[in-house]
Amino acid sequence: GAVVSQHPSRVICKSGTSVKIECRSLDFQATTMFWYRQFPKQSLMLMATSNEGSKATYEQGVEKDKFLINHASLTLSTLTVTSAHPEDSSFYICSAIPRTSDYGYTFGSGTRLTVV
Amino acid sequence: TQLLEQSPQFLSIQEGENLTVYCNSSSVFSSLQWYRQEPGEGPVLLVTVVTGGEVKKLKRLTFQFGDARKDSSLHITAAQPGDTGLYLCAPITSGNTPLVFGKGTRLSVIA
């Protein structure tokens, strides 16, 4: 089946630094990937839609200059949290749809970001 | 934007009990998916329902799509600790549009 790999699974960084999270589709090509953020005890909140070869589309309230998304190939999207602050600490999850599937959203296993 | 309401938000039950969780909207869904998310993991697809009135079974889980396609339910029979997790529903719109989830039902099954 379709597999989405996310790396790293956990990261701790200092305030003011930047962190890059990778999302890879391992056995399929994904022209579109999605990034979500999940705070403790809450649901997944859509942050942005990542489009291969073009600019990402951000949801209202998500700062595009803070959360940089790059989708340079059909199998890789990256989310960079710039100048991270403790309030950015969260669980970040990516998702992709295989081209051959109408409904098959596949999720990565998430990245737990802690900013200290 | 289709506003989803899931209920209950939290549910704690004993092993062996039955339960039902709900996903409702004032809008009509073309189709809908249910996911389960375990702590520290991404959501995993349980089922996709596409036809009004449809019932799908997955072992002890029974999913129903309302006749009017505005609501759905998930019934778990004889819950087990392994059923613990966050249950999420999301409507499918079209093509490459993202899933937008409800707030979810956080289920805890106590042995």
Coordinates of N, CA and C in Angstrom, one line a residue:
Chain A
G1 N 0.8 -1.2 0.0 CA 0.0 0.0 0.0 C 0.8 1.3 0.0
A2 N 0.2 2.4 -0.2 CA 0.8 3.7 -0.2 C 1.4 4.0 1.2
V3 N 2.7 4.4 1.2 CA 3.3 4.8 2.5 C 3.9 6.2 2.4
V4 N 3.6 6.9 3.4 CA 4.2 8.3 3.6 C 5.1 8.2 4.8
S5 N 6.3 8.7 4.6 CA 7.3 8.7 5.6 C 7.6 10.1 6.1
Q6 N 7.6 10.3 7.4 CA 7.9 11.6 7.9 C 9.1 11.6 8.8
H7 N 10.0 12.6 8.7 CA 11.2 12.6 9.4 C 11.6 14.0 9.8
P8 N 12.0 14.3 11.0 CA 12.2 13.3 12.1 C 10.9 13.0 12.8
S9 N 10.9 12.0 13.6 CA 9.7 11.7 14.4 C 9.6 12.6 15.6
R10 N 10.7 13.0 16.1 CA 10.8 13.9 17.3 C 11.9 14.8 17.1
V11 N 11.7 16.1 17.5 CA 12.8 17.0 17.5 C 12.6 18.1 18.6
I12 N 13.7 18.4 19.2 CA 13.7 19.4 20.2 C 14.7 20.5 19.7
C13 N 14.2 21.7 19.7 CA 15.1 22.8 19.3 C 15.0 24.0 20.2
K14 N 15.9 24.9 20.1 CA 15.9 26.1 20.9 C 15.1 27.2 20.3
S15 N 14.6 28.1 21.1 CA 13.8 29.2 20.6 C 14.7 30.0 19.6
G16 N 14.1 30.4 18.5 CA 14.8 31.2 17.6 C 15.5 30.5 16.5
T17 N 15.6 29.2 16.6 CA 16.2 28.4 15.5 C 15.1 27.9 14.6
S18 N 15.6 27.3 13.5 CA 14.6 26.7 12.5 C 14.7 25.2 12.4
V19 N 13.6 24.6 12.1 CA 13.5 23.2 12.0 C 12.9 22.8 10.7
K20 N 13.5 21.8 10.1 CA 12.9 21.3 8.8 C 12.3 19.9 9.0
I21 N 11.1 19.7 8.6 CA 10.4 18.4 8.6 C 10.2 17.9 7.2
E22 N 10.5 16.6 7.0 CA 10.4 16.1 5.6 C 9.2 15.1 5.6
C23 N 8.6 15.1 4.4 CA 7.5 14.2 4.2 C 7.7 13.6 2.8
R24 N 7.9 12.3 2.8 CA 8.2 11.6 1.6 C 7.1 10.5 1.2
S25 N 6.7 10.5 0.0 CA 5.9 9.4 -0.5 C 6.8 8.3 -1.0
L26 N 6.8 7.1 -0.4 CA 7.8 6.1 -0.6 C 7.5 5.3 -1.9
D27 N 6.3 5.0 -2.2 CA 6.1 4.1 -3.3 C 5.0 4.7 -4.3
F28 N 4.9 6.0 -4.3 CA 4.0 6.6 -5.2 C 4.4 8.1 -5.4
Q29 N 3.9 8.7 -6.4 CA 4.1 10.1 -6.7 C 2.9 10.9 -6.2
A30 N 3.3 12.0 -5.6 CA 2.2 12.9 -5.0 C 2.4 14.3 -5.5
T31 N 1.6 14.8 -6.4 CA 1.7 16.2 -6.8 C 1.2 17.1 -5.7
T32 N 0.4 16.6 -4.8 CA -0.2 17.4 -3.7 C 0.0 16.7 -2.4
M33 N 0.5 17.5 -1.4 CA 0.6 17.0 0.0 C 0.0 18.0 0.9
F34 N -0.4 17.6 2.0 CA -1.0 18.5 3.0 C -0.3 18.4 4.3
W35 N -0.2 19.6 5.0 CA 0.4 19.7 6.3 C -0.7 20.0 7.3
Y36 N -0.6 19.3 8.4 CA -1.5 19.6 9.5 C -0.7 19.8 10.8
R37 N -1.4 20.4 11.8 CA -0.8 20.7 13.1 C -1.8 20.2 14.1
Q38 N -1.3 19.5 15.1 CA -2.3 19.0 16.2 C -1.7 19.3 17.5
F39 N -2.5 20.1 18.3 CA -2.1 20.4 19.7 C -2.7 19.3 20.6
P40 N -2.1 19.2 21.8 CA -2.6 18.1 22.7 C -4.1 18.1 22.9
K41 N -4.6 16.9 22.9 CA -6.1 16.7 23.1 C -7.0 17.3 22.1
Q42 N -6.4 17.8 20.9 CA -7.2 18.4 19.9 C -7.1 17.6 18.6
S43 N -7.9 18.0 17.7 CA -8.0 17.4 16.3 C -6.9 17.9 15.4
L44 N -6.8 17.4 14.2 CA -5.9 17.9 13.3 C -6.4 19.2 12.6
M45 N -5.5 20.2 12.5 CA -5.9 21.4 11.9 C -5.1 21.6 10.6
L46 N -5.7 21.8 9.5 CA -5.0 21.9 8.2 C -4.3 23.2 8.2
M47 N -3.0 23.1 7.9 CA -2.1 24.3 7.8 C -2.0 24.8 6.4
A48 N -1.7 23.9 5.5 CA -1.4 24.3 4.1 C -1.5 23.1 3.1
T49 N -1.7 23.4 1.9 CA -1.6 22.5 0.8 C -0.3 22.7 0.0
S50 N 0.5 21.7 -0.1 CA 1.8 21.8 -0.8 C 1.6 21.2 -2.2
N51 N 2.0 22.0 -3.2 CA 1.8 21.6 -4.6 C 3.2 21.5 -5.3
E52 N 3.5 20.4 -5.9 CA 4.7 20.2 -6.5 C 5.0 21.2 -7.6
G53 N 6.1 21.9 -7.5 CA 6.5 22.9 -8.5 C 5.8 24.2 -8.5
S54 N 5.0 24.4 -7.4 CA 4.4 25.8 -7.3 C 4.3 26.1 -5.8
K55 N 3.8 27.3 -5.6 CA 3.7 27.8 -4.2 C 2.6 27.0 -3.4
A56 N 2.8 26.9 -2.1 CA 1.9 26.3 -1.3 C 0.7 27.2 -1.0
T57 N -0.4 26.6 -0.7 CA -1.6 27.4 -0.3 C -1.8 27.2 1.2
Y58 N -1.9 28.4 1.8 CA -1.9 28.4 3.3 C -3.4 28.6 3.8
E59 N -3.7 28.0 4.9 CA -5.0 28.3 5.5 C -5.0 29.6 6.2
Q60 N -6.2 30.1 6.4 CA -6.3 31.4 7.1 C -5.7 31.3 8.5
G61 N -4.9 32.3 8.8 CA -4.2 32.4 10.1 C -2.9 31.7 10.2
V62 N -2.5 31.0 9.2 CA -1.2 30.3 9.1 C -0.2 31.3 8.4
E63 N 0.9 31.6 9.1 CA 1.9 32.5 8.6 C 2.8 31.8 7.6
K64 N 2.7 32.2 6.3 CA 3.5 31.6 5.3 C 5.0 31.8 5.4
D65 N 5.3 33.0 6.0 CA 6.8 33.3 6.2 C 7.4 32.5 7.4
K66 N 6.5 32.0 8.3 CA 7.0 31.3 9.4 C 7.0 29.8 9.1
F67 N 6.1 29.3 8.4 CA 6.0 27.9 8.0 C 6.3 27.8 6.5
L68 N 7.5 27.6 6.2 CA 7.9 27.6 4.8 C 7.8 26.1 4.2
I69 N 7.0 26.1 3.1 CA 6.8 24.8 2.5 C 7.4 24.7 1.1
N70 N 8.2 23.6 0.9 CA 8.8 23.4 -0.4 C 8.4 22.0 -0.9
H71 N 8.0 22.0 -2.1 CA 7.6 20.7 -2.7 C 8.3 20.6 -4.0
A72 N 9.6 20.3 -4.0 CA 10.4 20.3 -5.1 C 10.4 19.1 -6.0
S73 N 9.9 18.0 -5.5 CA 9.8 16.8 -6.3 C 8.5 16.1 -6.1
L74 N 8.2 15.1 -6.9 CA 6.9 14.4 -6.8 C 6.8 13.5 -5.6
T75 N 7.9 13.4 -4.8 CA 7.9 12.5 -3.7 C 8.3 13.2 -2.4
L76 N 8.6 14.4 -2.4 CA 9.1 15.1 -1.2 C 8.5 16.5 -1.0
S77 N 8.0 16.7 0.2 CA 7.6 18.0 0.6 C 8.2 18.3 2.0
T78 N 8.7 19.5 2.2 CA 9.3 19.9 3.4 C 8.6 21.1 4.1
L79 N 8.5 21.0 5.4 CA 7.9 22.1 6.2 C 9.1 22.6 7.1
T80 N 9.4 23.9 6.9 CA 10.4 24.5 7.8 C 9.7 25.5 8.7
V81 N 9.9 25.2 10.0 CA 9.4 26.1 11.0 C 10.5 27.1 11.3
T82 N 10.4 28.3 10.9 CA 11.4 29.3 11.1 C 11.3 30.1 12.4
S83 N 12.4 30.5 13.0 CA 12.4 31.2 14.2 C 11.4 30.6 15.2
A84 N 11.6 29.4 15.5 CA 10.6 28.7 16.3 C 10.5 29.3 17.7
H85 N 9.3 29.2 18.3 CA 9.0 29.7 19.6 C 8.3 28.6 20.4
P86 N 8.3 28.6 21.7 CA 7.6 27.5 22.4 C 6.1 27.3 22.0
E87 N 5.4 28.3 21.5 CA 4.0 28.1 21.1 C 3.9 27.4 19.8
D88 N 5.1 27.2 19.1 CA 5.1 26.4 17.9 C 5.2 24.9 18.2
S89 N 5.4 24.6 19.5 CA 5.5 23.2 19.9 C 4.2 22.5 19.6
S90 N 4.3 21.4 18.8 CA 3.0 20.7 18.4 C 3.4 19.4 17.7
F91 N 2.4 18.7 17.3 CA 2.6 17.5 16.5 C 2.2 17.9 15.0
Y92 N 3.2 17.7 14.1 CA 3.0 18.1 12.8 C 2.8 16.8 11.9
I93 N 1.8 16.8 11.1 CA 1.5 15.6 10.3 C 1.3 15.9 8.8
C94 N 1.9 15.1 8.0 CA 1.7 15.4 6.5 C 0.8 14.3 6.0
S95 N 0.2 14.6 4.8 CA -0.7 13.6 4.1 C -0.5 13.7 2.6
A96 N -0.7 12.7 1.9 CA -0.7 12.7 0.5 C -1.7 11.8 -0.1
I97 N -2.0 12.0 -1.4 CA -3.0 11.1 -2.1 C -2.2 10.5 -3.3
P98 N -2.1 9.2 -3.3 CA -1.6 8.6 -4.5 C -2.4 8.9 -5.8
R99 N -1.7 9.1 -6.9 CA -2.4 9.5 -8.1 C -3.4 8.4 -8.5
T100 N -3.1 7.2 -8.2 CA -4.0 6.1 -8.6 C -5.2 5.9 -7.8
S101 N -5.3 6.7 -6.7 CA -6.4 6.5 -5.8 C -7.4 7.7 -5.7
D102 N -8.6 7.4 -5.8 CA -9.6 8.5 -5.6 C -9.7 9.0 -4.2
Y103 N -9.7 8.1 -3.3 CA -10.0 8.4 -1.9 C -8.8 8.2 -0.9
G104 N -7.7 7.7 -1.4 CA -6.7 7.1 -0.5 C -5.8 8.2 0.1
Y105 N -6.3 9.0 1.1 CA -5.4 9.9 1.8 C -4.5 9.0 2.7
T106 N -3.2 9.2 2.6 CA -2.3 8.5 3.5 C -1.5 9.5 4.3
F107 N -1.4 9.2 5.6 CA -0.8 10.1 6.5 C 0.6 9.6 7.0
G108 N 1.5 10.5 7.2 CA 2.8 10.2 7.8 C 2.5 9.9 9.3
S109 N 3.6 9.5 10.0 CA 3.4 9.1 11.4 C 3.6 10.3 12.3
G110 N 3.9 11.5 11.7 CA 3.9 12.7 12.5 C 5.3 13.1 13.0
T111 N 5.5 14.3 13.4 CA 6.7 14.9 14.0 C 6.4 15.6 15.2
R112 N 6.9 15.2 16.3 CA 6.7 15.9 17.6 C 7.7 17.0 17.7
L113 N 7.3 18.3 17.6 CA 8.3 19.4 17.8 C 8.1 20.0 19.2
T114 N 9.3 20.1 19.9 CA 9.3 20.8 21.1 C 10.3 21.9 21.1
V115 N 9.8 23.1 21.3 CA 10.7 24.3 21.3 C 11.0 24.7 22.7
V116 N 12.2 24.8 23.1 CA 12.6 25.1 24.5 C 13.3 26.5 24.6
Chain B
T1 N -17.5 26.0 3.4 CA -16.9 25.1 4.3 C -18.0 24.3 5.0
Q2 N -17.8 22.9 5.0 CA -18.8 22.1 5.7 C -18.4 22.0 7.1
L3 N -19.2 22.4 8.0 CA -18.9 22.4 9.4 C -19.3 21.0 10.0
L4 N -18.4 20.3 10.6 CA -18.6 19.0 11.1 C -18.7 19.0 12.6
E5 N -19.6 18.3 13.1 CA -19.7 18.2 14.6 C -19.6 16.7 14.9
Q6 N -18.7 16.4 15.8 CA -18.6 15.0 16.3 C -18.9 15.0 17.8
S7 N -19.6 13.9 18.1 CA -20.0 13.7 19.5 C -20.0 12.3 19.9
P8 N -19.7 12.0 21.2 CA -19.2 12.9 22.2 C -17.8 13.3 21.9
Q9 N -17.3 14.3 22.5 CA -15.9 14.6 22.3 C -15.0 13.7 23.1
F10 N -15.4 13.3 24.2 CA -14.6 12.4 25.1 C -15.6 11.2 25.5
L11 N -15.0 10.0 25.6 CA -15.8 8.9 26.0 C -14.8 7.9 26.7
S12 N -15.2 7.5 27.9 CA -14.4 6.5 28.6 C -15.3 5.4 29.1
I13 N -15.0 4.2 28.6 CA -15.8 3.1 28.9 C -15.0 1.9 29.3
Q14 N -15.7 0.9 29.9 CA -15.1 -0.3 30.3 C -15.0 -1.3 29.1
E15 N -14.0 -2.1 29.2 CA -13.9 -3.2 28.2 C -15.1 -4.0 28.1
G16 N -15.6 -4.3 26.9 CA -16.8 -5.1 26.7 C -18.0 -4.4 26.4
E17 N -18.0 -3.1 26.7 CA -19.2 -2.2 26.5 C -19.3 -1.9 25.0
N18 N -20.5 -1.5 24.6 CA -20.8 -1.0 23.3 C -20.8 0.5 23.3
L19 N -20.5 1.1 22.2 CA -20.6 2.6 22.1 C -20.9 3.0 20.6
T20 N -21.4 4.2 20.5 CA -21.7 4.8 19.2 C -21.2 6.3 19.3
V21 N -20.5 6.7 18.2 CA -20.0 8.0 18.1 C -20.6 8.6 16.8
Y22 N -20.8 9.9 16.8 CA -21.6 10.5 15.7 C -20.8 11.6 15.0
C23 N -21.1 11.8 13.7 CA -20.5 12.8 12.9 C -21.7 13.5 12.1
N24 N -21.9 14.8 12.4 CA -23.1 15.4 11.8 C -22.7 16.7 11.2
S25 N -23.5 17.1 10.2 CA -23.3 18.4 9.5 C -24.7 18.8 8.9
S26 N -24.8 20.1 8.7 CA -26.0 20.7 8.1 C -25.9 20.6 6.6
S27 N -24.7 20.2 6.1 CA -24.4 20.1 4.6 C -24.5 18.7 4.2
V28 N -24.7 18.5 2.9 CA -24.7 17.1 2.4 C -23.3 16.7 2.0
F29 N -22.9 15.5 2.3 CA -21.6 15.0 1.9 C -21.7 14.2 0.7
S30 N -20.7 14.3 -0.2 CA -20.7 13.3 -1.3 C -20.2 12.0 -0.8
S31 N -19.3 12.0 0.1 CA -18.8 10.8 0.7 C -18.1 11.2 2.0
L32 N -17.7 10.3 2.8 CA -17.1 10.6 4.1 C -16.2 9.5 4.5
Q33 N -15.2 9.9 5.2 CA -14.2 8.9 5.7 C -14.1 9.0 7.2
W34 N -13.9 7.8 7.8 CA -13.6 7.7 9.3 C -12.1 7.2 9.4
Y35 N -11.5 7.9 10.4 CA -10.1 7.6 10.7 C -9.9 7.3 12.2
R36 N -8.9 6.5 12.5 CA -8.6 6.4 13.9 C -7.1 6.8 14.1
Q37 N -6.8 7.6 15.1 CA -5.5 8.0 15.4 C -5.1 7.6 16.8
E38 N -4.0 6.9 16.8 CA -3.4 6.5 18.1 C -2.4 7.5 18.6
P39 N -2.1 7.6 19.9 CA -1.2 8.6 20.3 C 0.1 8.5 19.7
G40 N 0.6 9.7 19.2 CA 2.0 9.7 18.6 C 2.0 9.2 17.2
E41 N 0.9 9.0 16.6 CA 0.8 8.4 15.2 C -0.1 9.3 14.3
G42 N 0.1 9.0 13.0 CA -0.9 9.7 12.1 C -2.2 9.0 12.0
P43 N -3.2 9.6 11.5 CA -4.5 8.9 11.4 C -4.4 7.8 10.4
V44 N -5.2 6.7 10.6 CA -5.3 5.6 9.7 C -6.7 5.5 9.3
L45 N -6.9 5.3 8.0 CA -8.2 5.2 7.4 C -8.9 3.9 7.8
L46 N -10.2 4.1 8.3 CA -11.0 2.9 8.7 C -11.9 2.5 7.5
V47 N -12.6 3.6 7.0 CA -13.7 3.3 6.0 C -14.0 4.5 5.2
T48 N -14.5 4.3 4.0 CA -15.1 5.4 3.2 C -16.5 5.0 2.9
V49 N -17.5 5.9 3.2 CA -18.9 5.6 2.9 C -19.3 6.6 1.8
V50 N -20.0 6.1 0.8 CA -20.3 6.9 -0.3 C -21.8 7.0 -0.7
T51 N -22.6 6.0 -0.2 CA -24.0 6.0 -0.6 C -24.9 6.2 0.6
G52 N -25.9 7.1 0.4 CA -26.8 7.3 1.5 C -27.4 6.0 2.0
G53 N -27.4 5.8 3.4 CA -28.0 4.6 3.9 C -27.0 3.5 4.0
E54 N -25.9 3.7 3.5 CA -24.9 2.6 3.4 C -24.4 2.2 4.8
V55 N -24.2 0.9 5.0 CA -23.7 0.3 6.2 C -22.5 -0.5 5.9
K56 N -21.4 -0.3 6.6 CA -20.2 -1.1 6.3 C -19.7 -1.6 7.7
K57 N -19.2 -2.8 7.6 CA -18.7 -3.4 8.9 C -17.2 -3.8 8.7
L58 N -16.5 -3.5 9.8 CA -15.1 -3.8 9.9 C -14.9 -4.5 11.2
K59 N -15.0 -5.8 11.2 CA -14.9 -6.6 12.4 C -16.0 -6.1 13.4
R60 N -15.6 -5.5 14.6 CA -16.5 -5.1 15.6 C -17.0 -3.7 15.3
L61 N -16.6 -3.0 14.3 CA -16.9 -1.7 14.0 C -18.0 -1.7 12.9
T62 N -19.1 -0.9 13.1 CA -20.1 -0.8 12.1 C -20.3 0.7 11.8
F63 N -20.2 1.0 10.5 CA -20.3 2.4 10.1 C -21.6 2.6 9.3
Q64 N -22.3 3.7 9.6 CA -23.5 3.9 8.8 C -23.5 5.4 8.3
F65 N -23.9 5.5 7.1 CA -24.0 6.8 6.4 C -25.5 7.1 6.3
G66 N -25.9 8.3 6.8 CA -27.3 8.7 6.8 C -27.9 8.7 5.5
D67 N -29.2 8.5 5.4 CA -29.9 8.5 4.1 C -29.7 9.8 3.4
A68 N -29.7 10.9 4.1 CA -29.6 12.2 3.5 C -28.1 12.6 3.3
R69 N -27.2 11.7 3.7 CA -25.8 12.0 3.6 C -25.3 13.2 4.3
K70 N -26.0 13.5 5.4 CA -25.6 14.6 6.3 C -24.9 14.2 7.6
D71 N -25.0 12.9 7.8 CA -24.5 12.4 9.1 C -24.0 11.0 9.0
S72 N -23.2 10.6 9.9 CA -22.7 9.2 9.9 C -22.5 8.8 11.4
S73 N -22.4 7.5 11.6 CA -22.2 7.0 12.9 C -21.2 5.8 12.8
L74 N -20.6 5.6 14.0 CA -19.6 4.5 14.1 C -20.0 3.8 15.4
H75 N -20.4 2.6 15.3 CA -20.8 1.7 16.5 C -19.7 0.7 16.7
I76 N -19.2 0.6 17.9 CA -18.2 -0.4 18.3 C -18.9 -1.4 19.3
T77 N -18.8 -2.6 18.9 CA -19.4 -3.7 19.8 C -18.2 -4.3 20.6
A78 N -18.6 -4.5 21.9 CA -17.6 -5.2 22.8 C -16.2 -4.5 22.7
A79 N -16.2 -3.2 23.1 CA -14.9 -2.5 23.0 C -13.8 -3.1 23.7
Q80 N -12.6 -3.0 23.1 CA -11.4 -3.5 23.7 C -10.4 -2.4 23.9
P81 N -9.4 -2.5 24.8 CA -8.4 -1.5 25.0 C -7.7 -1.1 23.7
G82 N -7.6 -2.0 22.8 CA -7.0 -1.6 21.5 C -7.8 -0.7 20.7
D83 N -9.0 -0.5 21.0 CA -9.9 0.5 20.3 C -9.6 1.9 20.8
T84 N -8.9 2.1 21.8 CA -8.5 3.4 22.4 C -7.9 4.3 21.3
G85 N -8.4 5.5 21.2 CA -7.8 6.4 20.2 C -8.7 7.6 19.9
L86 N -8.3 8.4 19.0 CA -9.1 9.5 18.5 C -9.8 9.1 17.2
Y87 N -11.1 9.2 17.2 CA -11.8 8.8 16.0 C -12.2 10.1 15.3
L88 N -11.9 10.2 14.0 CA -12.1 11.4 13.3 C -12.9 11.1 12.0
C89 N -13.8 12.0 11.7 CA -14.5 11.9 10.4 C -14.2 13.1 9.6
A90 N -14.2 12.9 8.3 CA -13.9 14.0 7.3 C -14.7 13.7 6.0
P91 N -15.3 14.8 5.5 CA -16.0 14.6 4.2 C -15.0 14.6 3.1
I92 N -15.3 13.9 2.0 CA -14.5 13.9 0.8 C -15.2 14.9 -0.1
T93 N -14.5 15.8 -0.7 CA -15.1 16.7 -1.6 C -14.7 16.3 -3.0
S94 N -13.5 16.6 -3.5 CA -13.2 16.2 -4.8 C -11.6 16.2 -5.0
G95 N -11.2 15.4 -6.0 CA -9.8 15.4 -6.4 C -8.8 15.6 -5.3
N96 N -8.0 16.6 -5.4 CA -6.9 16.8 -4.5 C -7.1 17.8 -3.4
T97 N -8.4 17.9 -3.0 CA -8.7 18.8 -1.9 C -8.3 18.1 -0.6
P98 N -7.9 18.9 0.4 CA -7.5 18.3 1.7 C -8.6 17.9 2.5
L99 N -8.4 16.9 3.4 CA -9.4 16.5 4.4 C -9.4 17.6 5.5
V100 N -10.6 17.9 5.9 CA -10.8 18.8 7.0 C -11.6 18.1 8.0
F101 N -11.0 17.9 9.2 CA -11.6 17.0 10.2 C -12.5 17.7 11.1
G102 N -13.4 16.9 11.7 CA -14.1 17.4 12.9 C -13.2 17.4 14.1
K103 N -13.8 17.7 15.3 CA -12.9 17.8 16.5 C -12.6 16.4 17.0
G104 N -13.3 15.4 16.5 CA -13.0 14.0 16.9 C -13.6 13.6 18.2
T105 N -13.7 12.3 18.4 CA -14.1 11.7 19.6 C -12.9 10.9 20.2
R106 N -12.5 11.3 21.4 CA -11.4 10.7 22.0 C -11.9 9.5 22.9
L107 N -11.7 8.3 22.5 CA -12.2 7.1 23.2 C -11.1 6.5 24.0
S108 N -11.5 6.2 25.3 CA -10.6 5.4 26.2 C -11.3 4.2 26.6
V109 N -10.8 3.0 26.4 CA -11.4 1.8 26.8 C -10.5 1.2 27.9
I110 N -11.1 1.0 29.0 CA -10.4 0.6 30.2 C -10.6 -0.9 30.5
A111 N -9.5 -1.5 30.6 CA -9.5 -3.0 30.9 C -10.0 -3.4 32.2

